[in-house]
Amino acid sequence: GENVEQHPSTLSVQEGDSAVIKCTYSDSASNYFPWYKQELGKRPQLIIDIRSNVGEKKDQRIAVTLNKTAKHFSLHITETQPEDSAVYFCAASDNQGGKLIFGQGTELSVKP
Amino acid sequence: EAGVVQSPRYKIIEKKQPVAFWCNPISGHNTLYWYLQNLGQGPELLIRYENEEAVDDSQLPKDRFSAERLKGVDSTLKIQPAELGDSAVYLCASSSVWDNEQFFGPGTRLTVL
């Protein structure tokens, strides 16, 4: 079955710097890759997603890149702000079943 | 539009007791998911429903866990009897046929003493 590895597990940056979180997946059939942000004690919320027919997607300060050949995808946050501090999860799905396989999470801390 | 609703938000029980969680998905979403999230980890799928049919329950520990979605809307997840290792957050999510996006509820934090 699918396996998703996420790195790093913790990331600390200064406000205004960029943050990059990387994930790899094992199943070449996976074609949907969402990223969720989860604040302490709150529900996971989708911040951006990408499908396998595109290599990059941007939404304001957030971007995701996908390399299907290498089976990895990354989240890029520019001009980080303290409110970006949270745990970020990547996930992969084969679309057919809708089942999301999540990475282990990255705790991002943005220091003012 | 209301989001995914779950209750209770918190539950504390003693081991060997039964417990039940309830989920009301977003109106019109025919797919409903139950995930288990242990502290410091990503959610793991327990069961997925398409309308009232359980189409993926391979990760559900069927000796003690059960779930139902009788009318294809609300769903209940039950544990009987609960064990110490069941302490976790139980998340419900839903999605529509038109989109992959899964919307999560606030979760139920279960503590088994």
Coordinates of C-alpha atoms in Angstrom, one line a residue:
Chain A
G1 CA 0.0 0.0 0.0
E2 CA 0.9 3.7 -0.1
N3 CA 3.4 5.1 2.3
V4 CA 4.1 8.8 2.8
E5 CA 7.2 10.1 4.5
Q6 CA 7.4 13.7 5.6
H7 CA 10.5 15.8 6.6
P8 CA 11.4 17.6 8.7
S9 CA 9.4 16.8 11.8
T10 CA 10.0 20.2 13.3
L11 CA 11.0 23.5 11.6
S12 CA 11.7 26.8 13.2
V13 CA 12.1 30.0 11.1
Q14 CA 12.2 33.7 11.7
E15 CA 9.2 35.8 10.6
G16 CA 9.6 36.8 7.0
D17 CA 11.7 33.8 6.1
S18 CA 10.6 30.9 3.8
A19 CA 9.7 27.4 5.0
V20 CA 9.9 24.2 3.0
I21 CA 8.4 20.9 3.9
K22 CA 9.0 17.8 1.8
C23 CA 7.2 14.6 1.3
T24 CA 7.8 11.4 -0.6
Y25 CA 5.3 8.7 -1.6
S26 CA 5.6 5.1 -2.7
D27 CA 2.6 4.3 -4.9
S28 CA 2.9 5.6 -8.4
A29 CA -0.9 5.3 -8.7
S30 CA -1.4 8.2 -6.3
N31 CA -2.5 11.3 -8.1
Y32 CA -3.9 13.7 -5.5
F33 CA -1.7 15.4 -3.0
P34 CA -3.3 17.8 -0.4
W35 CA -1.6 19.7 2.4
Y36 CA -3.4 20.3 5.7
K37 CA -2.7 22.8 8.5
Q38 CA -3.7 21.8 12.0
E39 CA -3.5 24.2 14.9
L40 CA -3.3 22.8 18.4
G41 CA -6.6 21.2 19.4
K42 CA -8.3 22.1 16.1
R43 CA -9.4 20.2 13.0
P44 CA -7.1 19.7 10.0
Q45 CA -7.8 22.3 7.3
L46 CA -6.9 22.0 3.7
I47 CA -4.5 24.8 2.6
I48 CA -3.6 23.7 -0.9
D49 CA -3.7 20.6 -3.1
I50 CA -2.2 19.4 -6.3
R51 CA -3.1 16.8 -8.8
S52 CA -0.6 14.7 -10.8
N53 CA -1.4 16.5 -14.1
V54 CA 0.4 19.7 -12.9
G55 CA 3.9 20.3 -11.5
E56 CA 3.3 23.4 -9.4
K57 CA 0.4 25.4 -7.9
K58 CA 0.5 28.7 -6.0
D59 CA -2.0 30.5 -3.8
Q60 CA -0.6 33.8 -2.5
R61 CA 2.2 32.9 -0.1
I62 CA 1.8 29.1 -0.4
A63 CA 3.0 26.9 -3.2
V64 CA 3.2 23.2 -3.8
T65 CA 5.5 21.4 -6.3
L66 CA 5.2 17.9 -7.5
N67 CA 7.8 15.6 -9.1
K68 CA 6.0 12.5 -10.3
T69 CA 9.2 10.8 -11.5
A70 CA 10.9 11.1 -8.1
K71 CA 7.6 10.7 -6.3
H72 CA 8.0 13.7 -4.1
F73 CA 6.1 16.9 -3.4
S74 CA 6.9 19.9 -1.4
L75 CA 5.1 22.8 0.4
H76 CA 6.7 26.2 0.2
I77 CA 5.6 29.1 2.5
T78 CA 7.1 32.5 1.8
E79 CA 7.1 35.5 4.0
T80 CA 6.2 33.5 7.0
Q81 CA 4.1 35.0 9.8
P82 CA 3.6 33.9 13.4
E83 CA 0.1 32.8 12.5
D84 CA 1.6 30.2 10.2
S85 CA 2.8 28.3 13.3
A86 CA 1.0 25.0 13.3
V87 CA 1.5 21.3 12.3
Y88 CA 1.4 20.7 8.6
F89 CA 0.5 17.3 7.1
C90 CA 1.0 16.1 3.6
A91 CA -1.1 13.3 2.2
A92 CA -1.5 11.2 -0.9
S93 CA -4.5 9.5 -2.5
D94 CA -5.1 7.4 -5.5
N95 CA -8.3 9.4 -6.2
Q96 CA -10.2 6.3 -7.0
G97 CA -10.8 5.3 -3.4
G98 CA -10.5 8.7 -1.8
K99 CA -8.5 7.3 1.1
L100 CA -5.8 9.7 2.2
I101 CA -2.5 8.4 3.5
F102 CA -0.9 11.1 5.7
G103 CA 2.6 11.9 6.5
Q104 CA 3.9 12.2 10.1
G105 CA 3.5 15.9 10.2
T106 CA 5.8 18.9 10.5
E107 CA 5.6 21.3 13.5
L108 CA 6.3 24.7 12.1
S109 CA 7.3 27.5 14.5
V110 CA 7.6 31.1 13.2
K111 CA 9.4 33.3 15.6
P112 CA 8.6 37.0 15.6
Chain B
E1 CA -23.0 26.3 5.2
A2 CA -22.3 24.3 8.4
G3 CA -19.2 22.2 8.5
V4 CA -18.8 18.6 9.7
V5 CA -20.3 18.3 13.2
Q6 CA -19.0 15.8 15.8
S7 CA -20.1 15.0 19.3
P8 CA -19.1 14.8 22.0
R9 CA -15.9 16.9 21.8
Y10 CA -14.4 15.2 24.8
K11 CA -15.0 11.9 26.4
I12 CA -13.4 10.3 29.4
I13 CA -14.2 6.7 30.3
E14 CA -12.7 3.8 32.2
K15 CA -11.3 0.8 30.3
K16 CA -13.7 -1.9 29.3
Q17 CA -16.6 0.6 29.1
P18 CA -18.4 1.2 25.8
V19 CA -18.2 4.6 24.0
A20 CA -19.9 6.0 20.9
F21 CA -19.1 9.0 18.7
W22 CA -21.5 10.8 16.3
C23 CA -20.8 12.6 13.1
N24 CA -23.0 14.7 10.9
P25 CA -21.3 15.4 7.5
I26 CA -21.7 18.5 5.3
S27 CA -25.1 18.4 3.6
G28 CA -24.9 16.7 0.2
H29 CA -21.6 14.9 0.9
N30 CA -22.1 11.3 0.2
T31 CA -18.6 10.1 1.3
L32 CA -17.9 9.9 5.0
Y33 CA -14.6 8.9 6.7
W34 CA -13.6 8.1 10.2
Y35 CA -10.0 8.7 11.1
L36 CA -7.9 8.0 14.2
Q37 CA -5.3 10.5 15.2
N38 CA -2.8 9.6 17.8
L39 CA -0.8 12.4 19.5
G40 CA 1.9 13.8 17.3
Q41 CA 0.9 11.7 14.2
G42 CA -1.2 12.1 11.1
P43 CA -4.7 10.8 10.8
E44 CA -5.2 7.2 9.9
L45 CA -8.3 5.9 8.1
L46 CA -10.6 3.6 10.0
I47 CA -13.5 3.3 7.7
R48 CA -14.9 5.0 4.6
Y49 CA -18.6 5.1 3.6
E50 CA -20.1 5.8 0.2
N51 CA -23.6 6.7 1.1
E52 CA -24.7 3.9 3.5
E53 CA -22.2 1.4 2.2
A54 CA -18.9 0.8 4.0
V55 CA -16.5 0.5 1.1
D56 CA -13.2 0.4 3.0
D57 CA -13.0 -0.9 6.6
S58 CA -9.8 -2.8 6.3
Q59 CA -8.2 -0.7 9.1
L60 CA -11.1 -1.0 11.5
P61 CA -10.4 -3.4 14.5
K62 CA -13.6 -5.3 14.1
D63 CA -13.3 -7.2 17.4
R64 CA -14.1 -4.0 19.3
F65 CA -14.9 -1.3 16.8
S66 CA -18.1 -0.9 14.8
A67 CA -19.7 1.8 12.7
E68 CA -22.9 2.5 10.9
R69 CA -24.4 5.0 8.6
L70 CA -27.9 3.8 8.3
K71 CA -29.5 6.5 6.1
G72 CA -26.4 7.6 4.3
V73 CA -26.1 10.8 6.3
D74 CA -25.1 10.7 10.0
S75 CA -22.7 8.1 11.2
T76 CA -21.8 6.5 14.6
L77 CA -18.6 4.9 15.6
K78 CA -18.6 2.6 18.6
I79 CA -15.9 1.0 20.7
Q80 CA -16.8 -1.9 23.0
P81 CA -15.0 -2.5 25.2
A82 CA -12.5 0.4 25.2
E83 CA -8.8 -0.2 26.0
L84 CA -6.2 2.2 27.2
G85 CA -4.6 2.3 23.8
D86 CA -7.7 3.6 22.3
S87 CA -7.0 7.1 23.8
A88 CA -6.8 9.4 20.7
V89 CA -8.7 11.9 18.7
Y90 CA -11.4 10.4 16.4
L91 CA -11.9 12.6 13.4
C92 CA -14.8 12.5 11.0
A93 CA -14.5 13.9 7.5
S94 CA -16.7 14.1 4.4
S95 CA -16.4 14.8 0.7
S96 CA -18.6 15.2 -2.3
V97 CA -18.6 13.2 -5.6
W98 CA -17.4 16.3 -7.4
D99 CA -14.2 17.0 -5.4
N100 CA -11.4 15.2 -3.7
E101 CA -11.3 17.7 -0.8
Q102 CA -12.1 16.1 2.5
F103 CA -13.5 18.4 5.2
F104 CA -12.8 17.5 8.7
G105 CA -14.8 17.8 11.8
P106 CA -13.4 19.1 15.2
G107 CA -12.9 15.6 16.4
T108 CA -13.7 13.7 19.6
R109 CA -10.8 13.5 22.1
L110 CA -11.2 10.1 23.9
T111 CA -9.3 9.4 27.1
V112 CA -9.5 5.9 28.5
L113 CA -8.4 5.5 32.1

